[in-house]
PDB file of C-alpha atoms in Angstrom:
ATOM      1  CA  MET A   1      12.205  19.262 -14.394  1.00 86.00           C
ATOM      2  CA  ARG A   2      11.251  19.723 -17.830  1.00 93.00           C
ATOM      3  CA  PRO A   3       8.708  21.905 -19.188  1.00 95.00           C
ATOM      4  CA  PHE A   4       4.964  20.804 -18.905  1.00 97.00           C
ATOM      5  CA  GLU A   5       1.651  22.152 -19.522  1.00 98.00           C
ATOM      6  CA  LEU A   6      -0.795  22.423 -16.344  1.00 97.00           C
ATOM      7  CA  ILE A   7      -4.565  22.026 -16.468  1.00 97.00           C
ATOM      8  CA  ALA A   8      -6.824  22.132 -13.641  1.00 97.00           C
ATOM      9  CA  PRO A   9     -10.356  20.431 -14.526  1.00 97.00           C
ATOM     10  CA  THR A  10     -13.188  20.954 -12.402  1.00 97.00           C
ATOM     11  CA  THR A  11     -15.203  17.906 -13.372  1.00 97.00           C
ATOM     12  CA  VAL A  12     -14.550  14.280 -13.602  1.00 97.00           C
ATOM     13  CA  ASP A  13     -15.792  14.179 -17.272  1.00 96.00           C
ATOM     14  CA  GLU A  14     -13.485  17.146 -18.186  1.00 97.00           C
ATOM     15  CA  ALA A  15     -10.538  15.173 -16.555  1.00 97.00           C
ATOM     16  CA  LEU A  16     -11.293  12.070 -18.337  1.00 97.00           C
ATOM     17  CA  ALA A  17     -11.576  13.832 -21.631  1.00 96.00           C
ATOM     18  CA  THR A  18      -8.234  15.558 -21.287  1.00 95.00           C
ATOM     19  CA  PRO A  19      -5.056  13.413 -21.941  1.00 95.00           C
ATOM     20  CA  GLY A  20      -2.291  13.892 -19.256  1.00 96.00           C
ATOM     21  CA  THR A  21      -0.940  12.583 -16.070  1.00 97.00           C
ATOM     22  CA  PHE A  22      -3.183  13.130 -12.929  1.00 97.00           C
ATOM     23  CA  LEU A  23      -1.770  15.217 -10.165  1.00 97.00           C
ATOM     24  CA  ALA A  24      -3.369  15.062  -6.486  1.00 97.00           C
ATOM     25  CA  GLY A  25      -0.989  15.848  -3.486  1.00 94.00           C
ATOM     26  CA  GLY A  26       2.078  15.808  -5.642  1.00 93.00           C
ATOM     27  CA  THR A  27       4.141  14.086  -2.996  1.00 92.00           C
ATOM     28  CA  THR A  28       5.150  11.317  -5.616  1.00 93.00           C
ATOM     29  CA  LEU A  29       4.584  12.931  -8.937  1.00 96.00           C
ATOM     30  CA  VAL A  30       6.591  16.108  -8.366  1.00 96.00           C
ATOM     31  CA  ASP A  31       9.499  14.075  -6.690  1.00 95.00           C
ATOM     32  CA  LEU A  32       9.780  11.733  -9.796  1.00 97.00           C
ATOM     33  CA  MET A  33       9.505  14.765 -12.350  1.00 97.00           C
ATOM     34  CA  LYS A  34      12.097  16.446 -10.526  1.00 96.00           C
ATOM     35  CA  LEU A  35      14.470  13.348 -11.067  1.00 97.00           C
ATOM     36  CA  ASP A  36      13.325  12.896 -14.615  1.00 97.00           C
ATOM     37  CA  VAL A  37      11.949   9.475 -14.000  1.00 97.00           C
ATOM     38  CA  LEU A  38       8.411  10.777 -15.200  1.00 97.00           C
ATOM     39  CA  THR A  39       8.667  13.641 -17.861  1.00 97.00           C
ATOM     40  CA  PRO A  40       4.704  14.284 -18.510  1.00 97.00           C
ATOM     41  CA  GLN A  41       4.077  16.737 -21.323  1.00 97.00           C
ATOM     42  CA  ARG A  42       0.722  17.577 -19.682  1.00 98.00           C
ATOM     43  CA  VAL A  43      -0.083  17.513 -15.838  1.00 98.00           C
ATOM     44  CA  LEU A  44      -3.949  17.525 -14.766  1.00 98.00           C
ATOM     45  CA  ASP A  45      -4.290  19.000 -11.378  1.00 98.00           C
ATOM     46  CA  ILE A  46      -7.305  17.252 -10.041  1.00 98.00           C
ATOM     47  CA  ASN A  47      -7.732  18.693  -6.765  1.00 97.00           C
ATOM     48  CA  ASP A  48     -10.979  20.733  -7.690  1.00 97.00           C
ATOM     49  CA  LEU A  49     -12.633  17.289  -8.693  1.00 98.00           C
ATOM     50  CA  PRO A  50     -15.625  16.417  -6.000  1.00 97.00           C
ATOM     51  CA  LEU A  51     -13.562  13.350  -4.870  1.00 98.00           C
ATOM     52  CA  ARG A  52     -13.646  13.949  -0.965  1.00 98.00           C
ATOM     53  CA  GLY A  53     -15.687  12.714   1.756  1.00 97.00           C
ATOM     54  CA  ILE A  54     -15.588  10.058   4.508  1.00 98.00           C
ATOM     55  CA  ASP A  55     -18.800   7.960   5.131  1.00 97.00           C
ATOM     56  CA  THR A  56     -19.228   5.547   7.774  1.00 95.00           C
ATOM     57  CA  GLY A  57     -22.690   4.697   7.164  1.00 91.00           C
ATOM     58  CA  ASP A  58     -22.166   1.037   6.221  1.00 90.00           C
ATOM     59  CA  GLY A  59     -18.537   0.063   6.227  1.00 93.00           C
ATOM     60  CA  LEU A  60     -15.959   3.001   5.117  1.00 97.00           C
ATOM     61  CA  ARG A  61     -16.071   4.982   1.885  1.00 98.00           C
ATOM     62  CA  ILE A  62     -13.305   7.463   1.279  1.00 98.00           C
ATOM     63  CA  GLY A  63     -12.952   9.920  -1.528  1.00 98.00           C
ATOM     64  CA  ALA A  64      -9.724   9.382  -3.409  1.00 98.00           C
ATOM     65  CA  LEU A  65      -8.728  13.035  -2.682  1.00 98.00           C
ATOM     66  CA  GLU A  66      -9.010  12.880   0.963  1.00 98.00           C
ATOM     67  CA  ARG A  67      -5.769  13.597   2.902  1.00 98.00           C
ATOM     68  CA  MET A  68      -4.152  10.968   4.751  1.00 97.00           C
ATOM     69  CA  SER A  69      -4.115  13.120   8.016  1.00 97.00           C
ATOM     70  CA  ASP A  70      -7.788  13.658   7.858  1.00 98.00           C
ATOM     71  CA  ILE A  71      -8.556   9.784   7.345  1.00 98.00           C
ATOM     72  CA  ALA A  72      -6.272   8.980  10.384  1.00 97.00           C
ATOM     73  CA  ALA A  73      -7.910  11.425  12.563  1.00 97.00           C
ATOM     74  CA  HIS A  74     -11.615  10.485  11.446  1.00 97.00           C
ATOM     75  CA  PRO A  75     -13.481   8.560  14.460  1.00 96.00           C
ATOM     76  CA  GLY A  76     -14.925   6.198  11.868  1.00 95.00           C
ATOM     77  CA  THR A  77     -11.630   4.903  10.660  1.00 97.00           C
ATOM     78  CA  TYR A  78     -10.672   1.316  11.418  1.00 97.00           C
ATOM     79  CA  PRO A  79      -7.703   1.510  13.775  1.00 98.00           C
ATOM     80  CA  VAL A  80      -5.467  -0.682  11.469  1.00 98.00           C
ATOM     81  CA  ILE A  81      -5.881   2.198   8.671  1.00 98.00           C
ATOM     82  CA  SER A  82      -5.550   4.965  11.188  1.00 98.00           C
ATOM     83  CA  ARG A  83      -2.268   3.510  12.531  1.00 98.00           C
ATOM     84  CA  ALA A  84      -0.612   2.601   9.033  1.00 98.00           C
ATOM     85  CA  LEU A  85      -1.390   6.338   7.993  1.00 97.00           C
ATOM     86  CA  LEU A  86       0.070   7.803  11.076  1.00 96.00           C
ATOM     87  CA  LEU A  87       3.208   5.793  10.426  1.00 96.00           C
ATOM     88  CA  SER A  88       3.626   6.812   7.001  1.00 94.00           C
ATOM     89  CA  ALA A  89       5.876   9.800   6.052  1.00 88.00           C
ATOM     90  CA  SER A  90       5.902  12.969   7.862  1.00 90.00           C
ATOM     91  CA  GLN A  91       3.046  14.990   9.276  1.00 91.00           C
ATOM     92  CA  GLN A  92       3.741  17.595   6.479  1.00 93.00           C
ATOM     93  CA  LEU A  93       3.360  14.988   3.903  1.00 92.00           C
ATOM     94  CA  ARG A  94       0.246  13.184   5.504  1.00 94.00           C
ATOM     95  CA  ASN A  95      -1.344  16.681   5.356  1.00 95.00           C
ATOM     96  CA  MET A  96      -0.650  16.928   1.521  1.00 95.00           C
ATOM     97  CA  ALA A  97      -0.777  13.441   0.254  1.00 96.00           C
ATOM     98  CA  SER A  98      -4.252  11.813  -1.079  1.00 97.00           C
ATOM     99  CA  ILE A  99      -5.208   8.488  -0.255  1.00 98.00           C
ATOM    100  CA  GLY A 100      -5.709   7.654  -3.859  1.00 98.00           C
ATOM    101  CA  GLY A 101      -2.309   8.664  -4.683  1.00 97.00           C
ATOM    102  CA  ASN A 102      -0.762   6.856  -1.693  1.00 97.00           C
ATOM    103  CA  VAL A 103      -2.125   3.404  -2.942  1.00 98.00           C
ATOM    104  CA  LEU A 104      -0.776   4.281  -6.382  1.00 97.00           C
ATOM    105  CA  GLN A 105       2.370   5.526  -5.484  1.00 96.00           C
ATOM    106  CA  ARG A 106       5.357   4.045  -7.366  1.00 96.00           C
ATOM    107  CA  THR A 107       8.309   2.264  -5.830  1.00 96.00           C
ATOM    108  CA  ARG A 108      10.874   4.010  -3.719  1.00 95.00           C
ATOM    109  CA  CYS A 109      13.588   1.513  -5.155  1.00 97.00           C
ATOM    110  CA  THR A 110      16.820   3.585  -5.476  1.00 97.00           C
ATOM    111  CA  TYR A 111      17.542   2.059  -8.932  1.00 98.00           C
ATOM    112  CA  PHE A 112      14.252   2.913 -10.325  1.00 98.00           C
ATOM    113  CA  ARG A 113      14.781   6.579  -9.026  1.00 97.00           C
ATOM    114  CA  ASP A 114      18.145   6.791 -10.434  1.00 97.00           C
ATOM    115  CA  VAL A 115      17.937   7.671 -14.165  1.00 97.00           C
ATOM    116  CA  SER A 116      21.632   6.834 -14.583  1.00 97.00           C
ATOM    117  CA  SER A 117      20.919   3.213 -13.582  1.00 98.00           C
ATOM    118  CA  PRO A 118      19.146   0.383 -15.423  1.00 98.00           C
ATOM    119  CA  CYS A 119      15.690  -0.463 -14.325  1.00 98.00           C
ATOM    120  CA  ASN A 120      13.298  -2.758 -15.744  1.00 98.00           C
ATOM    121  CA  ARG A 121      10.372  -0.874 -14.262  1.00 98.00           C
ATOM    122  CA  ARG A 122      11.526   2.585 -15.913  1.00 97.00           C
ATOM    123  CA  GLU A 123      12.997   1.059 -19.076  1.00 97.00           C
ATOM    124  CA  PRO A 124      11.995  -2.395 -19.867  1.00 98.00           C
ATOM    125  CA  GLY A 125      14.707  -4.870 -20.730  1.00 98.00           C
ATOM    126  CA  SER A 126      17.329  -2.765 -19.320  1.00 98.00           C
ATOM    127  CA  GLY A 127      18.026  -5.028 -16.309  1.00 98.00           C
ATOM    128  CA  CYS A 128      17.603  -5.148 -12.678  1.00 98.00           C
ATOM    129  CA  PRO A 129      20.752  -4.058 -10.610  1.00 98.00           C
ATOM    130  CA  ALA A 130      19.128  -4.785  -7.356  1.00 98.00           C
ATOM    131  CA  LEU A 131      18.983  -8.450  -7.785  1.00 97.00           C
ATOM    132  CA  THR A 132      22.947  -8.321  -7.517  1.00 97.00           C
ATOM    133  CA  GLY A 133      23.584  -5.034  -5.901  1.00 97.00           C
ATOM    134  CA  ALA A 134      22.204  -2.938  -2.997  1.00 98.00           C
ATOM    135  CA  ASN A 135      19.310  -4.931  -1.978  1.00 98.00           C
ATOM    136  CA  ARG A 136      18.680  -4.813   1.828  1.00 98.00           C
ATOM    137  CA  MET A 137      15.496  -2.871   1.571  1.00 97.00           C
ATOM    138  CA  HIS A 138      13.931  -5.143  -1.346  1.00 98.00           C
ATOM    139  CA  ALA A 139      11.355  -7.785  -1.621  1.00 98.00           C
ATOM    140  CA  VAL A 140      11.626 -11.529  -0.816  1.00 98.00           C
ATOM    141  CA  LEU A 141       8.063 -12.213  -1.767  1.00 98.00           C
ATOM    142  CA  GLY A 142       6.529 -11.886  -5.232  1.00 98.00           C
ATOM    143  CA  THR A 143       9.782 -11.197  -6.788  1.00 98.00           C
ATOM    144  CA  SER A 144      10.947 -12.223 -10.438  1.00 98.00           C
ATOM    145  CA  ASP A 145      14.113 -12.392 -12.127  1.00 98.00           C
ATOM    146  CA  SER A 146      13.147  -8.946 -13.653  1.00 98.00           C
ATOM    147  CA  CYS A 147      12.373  -6.939 -10.415  1.00 98.00           C
ATOM    148  CA  ALA A 148      12.503  -7.244  -6.581  1.00 98.00           C
ATOM    149  CA  ALA A 149      11.217  -3.768  -5.723  1.00 98.00           C
ATOM    150  CA  THR A 150       8.997  -3.477  -2.796  1.00 98.00           C
ATOM    151  CA  HIS A 151       5.708  -1.815  -2.650  1.00 98.00           C
ATOM    152  CA  PRO A 152       6.184   1.503  -0.558  1.00 96.00           C
ATOM    153  CA  SER A 153       2.440   2.102   0.713  1.00 97.00           C
ATOM    154  CA  ASP A 154       1.680   1.389   4.428  1.00 98.00           C
ATOM    155  CA  VAL A 155      -2.133   2.081   4.442  1.00 98.00           C
ATOM    156  CA  ALA A 156      -2.427  -0.386   1.149  1.00 98.00           C
ATOM    157  CA  VAL A 157      -1.298  -3.235   3.362  1.00 98.00           C
ATOM    158  CA  ALA A 158      -4.085  -2.186   5.992  1.00 98.00           C
ATOM    159  CA  LEU A 159      -6.759  -2.023   3.110  1.00 98.00           C
ATOM    160  CA  VAL A 160      -5.731  -5.037   1.553  1.00 98.00           C
ATOM    161  CA  ALA A 161      -5.930  -7.056   4.980  1.00 98.00           C
ATOM    162  CA  LEU A 162      -9.614  -5.507   5.161  1.00 98.00           C
ATOM    163  CA  ASP A 163     -10.591  -6.594   1.499  1.00 98.00           C
ATOM    164  CA  ALA A 164     -11.094  -2.781   0.402  1.00 98.00           C
ATOM    165  CA  GLU A 165     -12.225  -2.178  -3.016  1.00 98.00           C
ATOM    166  CA  VAL A 166     -11.570   0.840  -5.229  1.00 98.00           C
ATOM    167  CA  ARG A 167     -13.847   2.702  -7.675  1.00 98.00           C
ATOM    168  CA  LEU A 168     -12.127   3.354 -11.079  1.00 98.00           C
ATOM    169  CA  VAL A 169     -13.745   5.718 -13.666  1.00 98.00           C
ATOM    170  CA  GLY A 170     -12.368   6.022 -17.276  1.00 97.00           C
ATOM    171  CA  PRO A 171     -13.518   6.740 -20.612  1.00 93.00           C
ATOM    172  CA  ASP A 172     -15.333   3.316 -20.948  1.00 92.00           C
ATOM    173  CA  GLY A 173     -17.295   3.758 -17.724  1.00 96.00           C
ATOM    174  CA  SER A 174     -16.762   2.897 -14.186  1.00 97.00           C
ATOM    175  CA  ARG A 175     -15.870  -0.455 -12.505  1.00 98.00           C
ATOM    176  CA  THR A 176     -15.134  -1.621  -8.795  1.00 98.00           C
ATOM    177  CA  VAL A 177     -12.037  -3.720  -8.282  1.00 98.00           C
ATOM    178  CA  ARG A 178     -10.673  -5.500  -5.072  1.00 98.00           C
ATOM    179  CA  LEU A 179      -7.463  -3.367  -4.170  1.00 98.00           C
ATOM    180  CA  ALA A 180      -5.298  -6.609  -3.864  1.00 98.00           C
ATOM    181  CA  ASP A 181      -6.541  -7.634  -7.494  1.00 98.00           C
ATOM    182  CA  LEU A 182      -5.539  -4.163  -8.811  1.00 98.00           C
ATOM    183  CA  TYR A 183      -1.881  -4.744  -8.082  1.00 98.00           C
ATOM    184  CA  ARG A 184       0.236  -6.726 -10.513  1.00 98.00           C
ATOM    185  CA  LEU A 185       3.313  -8.987  -9.609  1.00 98.00           C
ATOM    186  CA  PRO A 186       6.461  -7.861 -11.718  1.00 98.00           C
ATOM    187  CA  GLY A 187       6.887 -11.267 -13.494  1.00 98.00           C
ATOM    188  CA  ASP A 188       8.479 -10.339 -17.136  1.00 98.00           C
ATOM    189  CA  THR A 189       6.499  -7.018 -17.199  1.00 98.00           C
ATOM    190  CA  PRO A 190       7.560  -4.920 -13.931  1.00 98.00           C
ATOM    191  CA  GLU A 191       6.949  -1.596 -15.835  1.00 97.00           C
ATOM    192  CA  ILE A 192       3.068  -2.785 -15.494  1.00 97.00           C
ATOM    193  CA  GLU A 193       2.674  -2.175 -11.922  1.00 97.00           C
ATOM    194  CA  ASN A 194      -1.392  -2.419 -11.777  1.00 97.00           C
ATOM    195  CA  ASP A 195      -4.379  -2.917 -13.929  1.00 97.00           C
ATOM    196  CA  LEU A 196      -5.444   0.654 -14.480  1.00 97.00           C
ATOM    197  CA  ARG A 197      -6.787   1.353 -17.886  1.00 95.00           C
ATOM    198  CA  PRO A 198      -5.368   4.100 -20.042  1.00 94.00           C
ATOM    199  CA  GLY A 199      -7.237   7.429 -18.793  1.00 94.00           C
ATOM    200  CA  GLU A 200      -8.726   5.588 -15.639  1.00 97.00           C
ATOM    201  CA  LEU A 201      -9.068   7.835 -12.381  1.00 98.00           C
ATOM    202  CA  LEU A 202      -9.223   6.420  -9.152  1.00 98.00           C
ATOM    203  CA  THR A 203     -12.205   7.969  -7.428  1.00 98.00           C
ATOM    204  CA  GLU A 204     -13.001   6.362  -4.248  1.00 98.00           C
ATOM    205  CA  ILE A 205     -12.196   3.337  -1.661  1.00 98.00           C
ATOM    206  CA  VAL A 206     -14.519   1.115  -0.207  1.00 98.00           C
ATOM    207  CA  VAL A 207     -13.821  -0.688   2.891  1.00 98.00           C
ATOM    208  CA  PRO A 208     -16.477  -3.491   3.551  1.00 97.00           C
ATOM    209  CA  ARG A 209     -18.223  -3.546   7.100  1.00 96.00           C
ATOM    210  CA  LEU A 210     -16.324  -5.431   9.499  1.00 97.00           C
ATOM    211  CA  ASP A 211     -17.538  -4.967  13.008  1.00 95.00           C
ATOM    212  CA  TRP A 212     -14.648  -6.714  14.684  1.00 97.00           C
ATOM    213  CA  ALA A 213     -11.952  -4.577  12.813  1.00 97.00           C
ATOM    214  CA  SER A 214     -12.245  -2.490  15.599  1.00 97.00           C
ATOM    215  CA  ASN A 215      -9.647  -4.725  17.152  1.00 97.00           C
ATOM    216  CA  SER A 216      -6.907  -4.196  14.558  1.00 98.00           C
ATOM    217  CA  THR A 217      -3.412  -2.798  14.468  1.00 98.00           C
ATOM    218  CA  TYR A 218      -0.402  -1.984  12.414  1.00 98.00           C
ATOM    219  CA  VAL A 219       3.066  -2.819  13.179  1.00 98.00           C
ATOM    220  CA  LYS A 220       6.013  -1.251  11.295  1.00 98.00           C
ATOM    221  CA  VAL A 221       9.637  -2.137  11.723  1.00 98.00           C
ATOM    222  CA  ARG A 222      11.794   0.310  10.173  1.00 97.00           C
ATOM    223  CA  ASP A 223      15.664   1.559  10.742  1.00 95.00           C
ATOM    224  CA  ARG A 224      14.311   4.844  12.288  1.00 92.00           C
ATOM    225  CA  GLN A 225      11.269   5.790  13.960  1.00 87.00           C
ATOM    226  CA  SER A 226      10.339   8.626  11.718  1.00 85.00           C
ATOM    227  CA  TYR A 227      10.213   9.290   7.884  1.00 84.00           C
ATOM    228  CA  GLU A 228      11.216   5.748   6.975  1.00 92.00           C
ATOM    229  CA  PHE A 229       9.974   3.033   4.827  1.00 95.00           C
ATOM    230  CA  ALA A 230       9.255  -0.226   6.143  1.00 97.00           C
ATOM    231  CA  LEU A 231      11.671  -3.169   6.530  1.00 98.00           C
ATOM    232  CA  CYS A 232       8.612  -5.328   7.302  1.00 98.00           C
ATOM    233  CA  SER A 233       5.038  -4.351   8.464  1.00 98.00           C
ATOM    234  CA  ALA A 234       1.995  -6.278   9.497  1.00 98.00           C
ATOM    235  CA  ALA A 235      -1.807  -5.084   9.513  1.00 98.00           C
ATOM    236  CA  VAL A 236      -3.784  -7.560  11.499  1.00 98.00           C
ATOM    237  CA  ALA A 237      -7.342  -7.505  12.655  1.00 98.00           C
ATOM    238  CA  LEU A 238      -8.621 -10.326  14.988  1.00 98.00           C
ATOM    239  CA  ASP A 239     -12.110 -11.612  16.075  1.00 98.00           C
ATOM    240  CA  VAL A 240     -11.314 -13.108  19.660  1.00 97.00           C
ATOM    241  CA  ARG A 241     -14.252 -14.636  21.765  1.00 96.00           C
ATOM    242  CA  ASP A 242     -13.491 -16.280  25.150  1.00 95.00           C
ATOM    243  CA  SER A 243      -9.728 -16.260  24.432  1.00 94.00           C
ATOM    244  CA  ARG A 244     -10.161 -18.093  21.115  1.00 97.00           C
ATOM    245  CA  ILE A 245      -9.763 -16.858  17.735  1.00 98.00           C
ATOM    246  CA  VAL A 246     -12.899 -16.744  15.444  1.00 98.00           C
ATOM    247  CA  ASP A 247     -11.651 -14.907  12.545  1.00 98.00           C
ATOM    248  CA  ALA A 248      -8.471 -13.216  11.326  1.00 98.00           C
ATOM    249  CA  ARG A 249      -7.083 -10.805   8.721  1.00 98.00           C
ATOM    250  CA  VAL A 250      -3.432 -10.549   8.053  1.00 98.00           C
ATOM    251  CA  ALA A 251      -1.454  -8.663   5.559  1.00 98.00           C
ATOM    252  CA  VAL A 252       2.430  -7.617   5.453  1.00 98.00           C
ATOM    253  CA  GLY A 253       4.330  -4.982   3.775  1.00 98.00           C
ATOM    254  CA  GLY A 254       8.129  -4.009   3.296  1.00 98.00           C
ATOM    255  CA  VAL A 255       8.815  -7.580   2.191  1.00 98.00           C
ATOM    256  CA  ALA A 256       6.852  -8.155  -1.160  1.00 98.00           C
ATOM    257  CA  THR A 257       6.636  -6.465  -4.367  1.00 98.00           C
ATOM    258  CA  VAL A 258       2.603  -5.895  -3.672  1.00 98.00           C
ATOM    259  CA  PRO A 259       0.750  -5.598  -0.457  1.00 98.00           C
ATOM    260  CA  TRP A 260       0.816  -9.186   0.668  1.00 98.00           C
ATOM    261  CA  ARG A 261      -2.057 -11.083   2.028  1.00 98.00           C
ATOM    262  CA  LEU A 262      -1.402 -13.944   4.388  1.00 98.00           C
ATOM    263  CA  THR A 263      -4.367 -16.081   3.918  1.00 98.00           C
ATOM    264  CA  ALA A 264      -2.574 -19.364   5.010  1.00 98.00           C
ATOM    265  CA  VAL A 265      -1.707 -17.426   8.387  1.00 98.00           C
ATOM    266  CA  GLU A 266      -5.041 -16.523   8.732  1.00 98.00           C
ATOM    267  CA  ALA A 267      -6.490 -19.958   8.325  1.00 98.00           C
ATOM    268  CA  ALA A 268      -4.052 -21.245  10.790  1.00 98.00           C
ATOM    269  CA  LEU A 269      -5.288 -18.781  13.322  1.00 98.00           C
ATOM    270  CA  ARG A 270      -8.822 -19.639  13.241  1.00 98.00           C
ATOM    271  CA  GLY A 271     -10.463 -21.573  15.858  1.00 98.00           C
ATOM    272  CA  ARG A 272      -7.439 -21.672  17.952  1.00 98.00           C
ATOM    273  CA  PRO A 273      -6.651 -20.353  21.223  1.00 97.00           C
ATOM    274  CA  ALA A 274      -5.110 -16.954  21.457  1.00 97.00           C
ATOM    275  CA  THR A 275      -1.897 -17.881  22.782  1.00 97.00           C
ATOM    276  CA  LEU A 276       1.846 -17.046  21.929  1.00 97.00           C
ATOM    277  CA  ALA A 277       2.174 -20.666  20.715  1.00 97.00           C
ATOM    278  CA  THR A 278      -0.804 -20.425  18.300  1.00 98.00           C
ATOM    279  CA  PHE A 279       0.699 -17.121  16.946  1.00 98.00           C
ATOM    280  CA  SER A 280       4.172 -18.599  16.596  1.00 98.00           C
ATOM    281  CA  ASP A 281       2.866 -21.701  14.668  1.00 98.00           C
ATOM    282  CA  ALA A 282       0.687 -19.520  12.551  1.00 98.00           C
ATOM    283  CA  ALA A 283       3.429 -17.185  11.706  1.00 98.00           C
ATOM    284  CA  ALA A 284       5.871 -19.829  10.704  1.00 97.00           C
ATOM    285  CA  GLY A 285       4.524 -20.071   7.352  1.00 95.00           C
ATOM    286  CA  ALA A 286       4.254 -16.370   6.768  1.00 98.00           C
ATOM    287  CA  ALA A 287       7.558 -16.366   4.527  1.00 97.00           C
ATOM    288  CA  ASP A 288       6.643 -19.336   2.530  1.00 97.00           C
ATOM    289  CA  GLY A 289       7.985 -18.908  -1.038  1.00 97.00           C
ATOM    290  CA  ALA A 290      10.396 -16.367  -0.055  1.00 98.00           C
ATOM    291  CA  ARG A 291      13.462 -15.766  -2.403  1.00 98.00           C
ATOM    292  CA  PRO A 292      15.745 -13.627  -0.408  1.00 98.00           C
ATOM    293  CA  LEU A 293      18.586 -11.812  -2.141  1.00 98.00           C
ATOM    294  CA  SER A 294      22.113 -11.502  -0.982  1.00 98.00           C
ATOM    295  CA  ALA A 295      21.406  -8.762   1.751  1.00 98.00           C
ATOM    296  CA  ASN A 296      18.034  -9.098   2.685  1.00 98.00           C
ATOM    297  CA  GLY A 297      17.581 -12.732   3.924  1.00 98.00           C
ATOM    298  CA  PHE A 298      16.818 -11.297   7.496  1.00 98.00           C
ATOM    299  CA  LYS A 299      13.556 -10.437   6.181  1.00 98.00           C
ATOM    300  CA  THR A 300      12.011 -13.855   6.279  1.00 98.00           C
ATOM    301  CA  SER A 301      12.511 -14.195  10.159  1.00 98.00           C
ATOM    302  CA  LEU A 302      11.766 -10.548  10.645  1.00 98.00           C
ATOM    303  CA  LEU A 303       8.346 -11.315   8.920  1.00 98.00           C
ATOM    304  CA  GLU A 304       7.271 -14.055  11.229  1.00 98.00           C
ATOM    305  CA  ARG A 305       8.500 -12.009  14.376  1.00 98.00           C
ATOM    306  CA  THR A 306       6.502  -8.822  13.142  1.00 98.00           C
ATOM    307  CA  VAL A 307       3.110 -10.850  12.623  1.00 98.00           C
ATOM    308  CA  VAL A 308       3.562 -12.292  15.990  1.00 98.00           C
ATOM    309  CA  ARG A 309       4.054  -9.023  17.709  1.00 98.00           C
ATOM    310  CA  ALA A 310       1.019  -7.632  15.969  1.00 98.00           C
ATOM    311  CA  LEU A 311      -0.972 -10.488  17.197  1.00 98.00           C
ATOM    312  CA  LEU A 312       0.427 -10.026  20.818  1.00 98.00           C
ATOM    313  CA  GLU A 313      -0.464  -6.454  20.822  1.00 96.00           C
ATOM    314  CA  LEU A 314      -4.023  -7.207  20.023  1.00 96.00           C
ATOM    315  CA  THR A 315      -4.463  -9.956  22.502  1.00 95.00           C
ATOM    316  CA  GLU A 316      -2.956  -8.681  25.626  1.00 85.00           C
ATOM    317  CA  GLY A 317      -6.036  -8.997  27.551  1.00 68.00           C
ATOM    318  CA  ASP A 318      -7.527 -12.079  25.908  1.00 67.00           C
ATOM    319  CA  ARG A 319      -4.792 -14.497  25.977  1.00 56.00           C
ATOM    320  CA  ALA A 320      -5.569 -17.822  27.626  1.00 53.00           C
TER     321      ALA A 320
END
């Protein structure tokens, strides 16, 4: 790790007026600094800022510095969010990691984290070894000829499924953006991972009120049951009445360069009976547009099966 200056602002205005890299839980930034992937000269410890709190008055409002474990345990948190958080990392990391940092975390691609390897995200124009190298964990959706790294966050998948928004505050004022719109596909500029403006700080996550999201879940398929990133995951919420699907929300992770909303699958579920046949038909299009690499072609069929599994979990007592 290289030398850096550490500053601890106590107000948002002070943090915005001080150029530097924001530090919350540190579970991503410190790792990348140790690896020399990131080498900031100034780090702003923002843990004293008033960016905490969980409000369930109308929907769900979460301060960006709230810890993952506290959000998961809160009685007003939608099940899909709680489950996504509980299946993330280890208990120790969940006690430290902030929700704001989690949704903005950098990819876990091994080439990105290895400064001896080329990586277009870390060094634009240097190449992407994953396209022809070790790519079993990489994305099949939203990729480009420049990058195929997956987005690592579990809870971001759940939040995108629920149409969550983020509040951003910067030198030019505040704005609210759909979380799904904040993320950018790699295209020809994989080093630009989101639409955060220079100096902007994520202060709050807002999940619109959705009463039937109480019937929701998060399924995560991984190589081992603890402390492992997803090969594929599915965040699903269903409104089922009289064994018929009125509405649905579906997003997936572990298979795409950003949290991936499956609006076509949602449309295929609406108005149909809650049966295995319906789920299988709807999930058949989940991997449309996929571009498998040499070692991750299994993810296309795994994606379909993971979506079906999540749907089955939610409708065990409702299926006709």
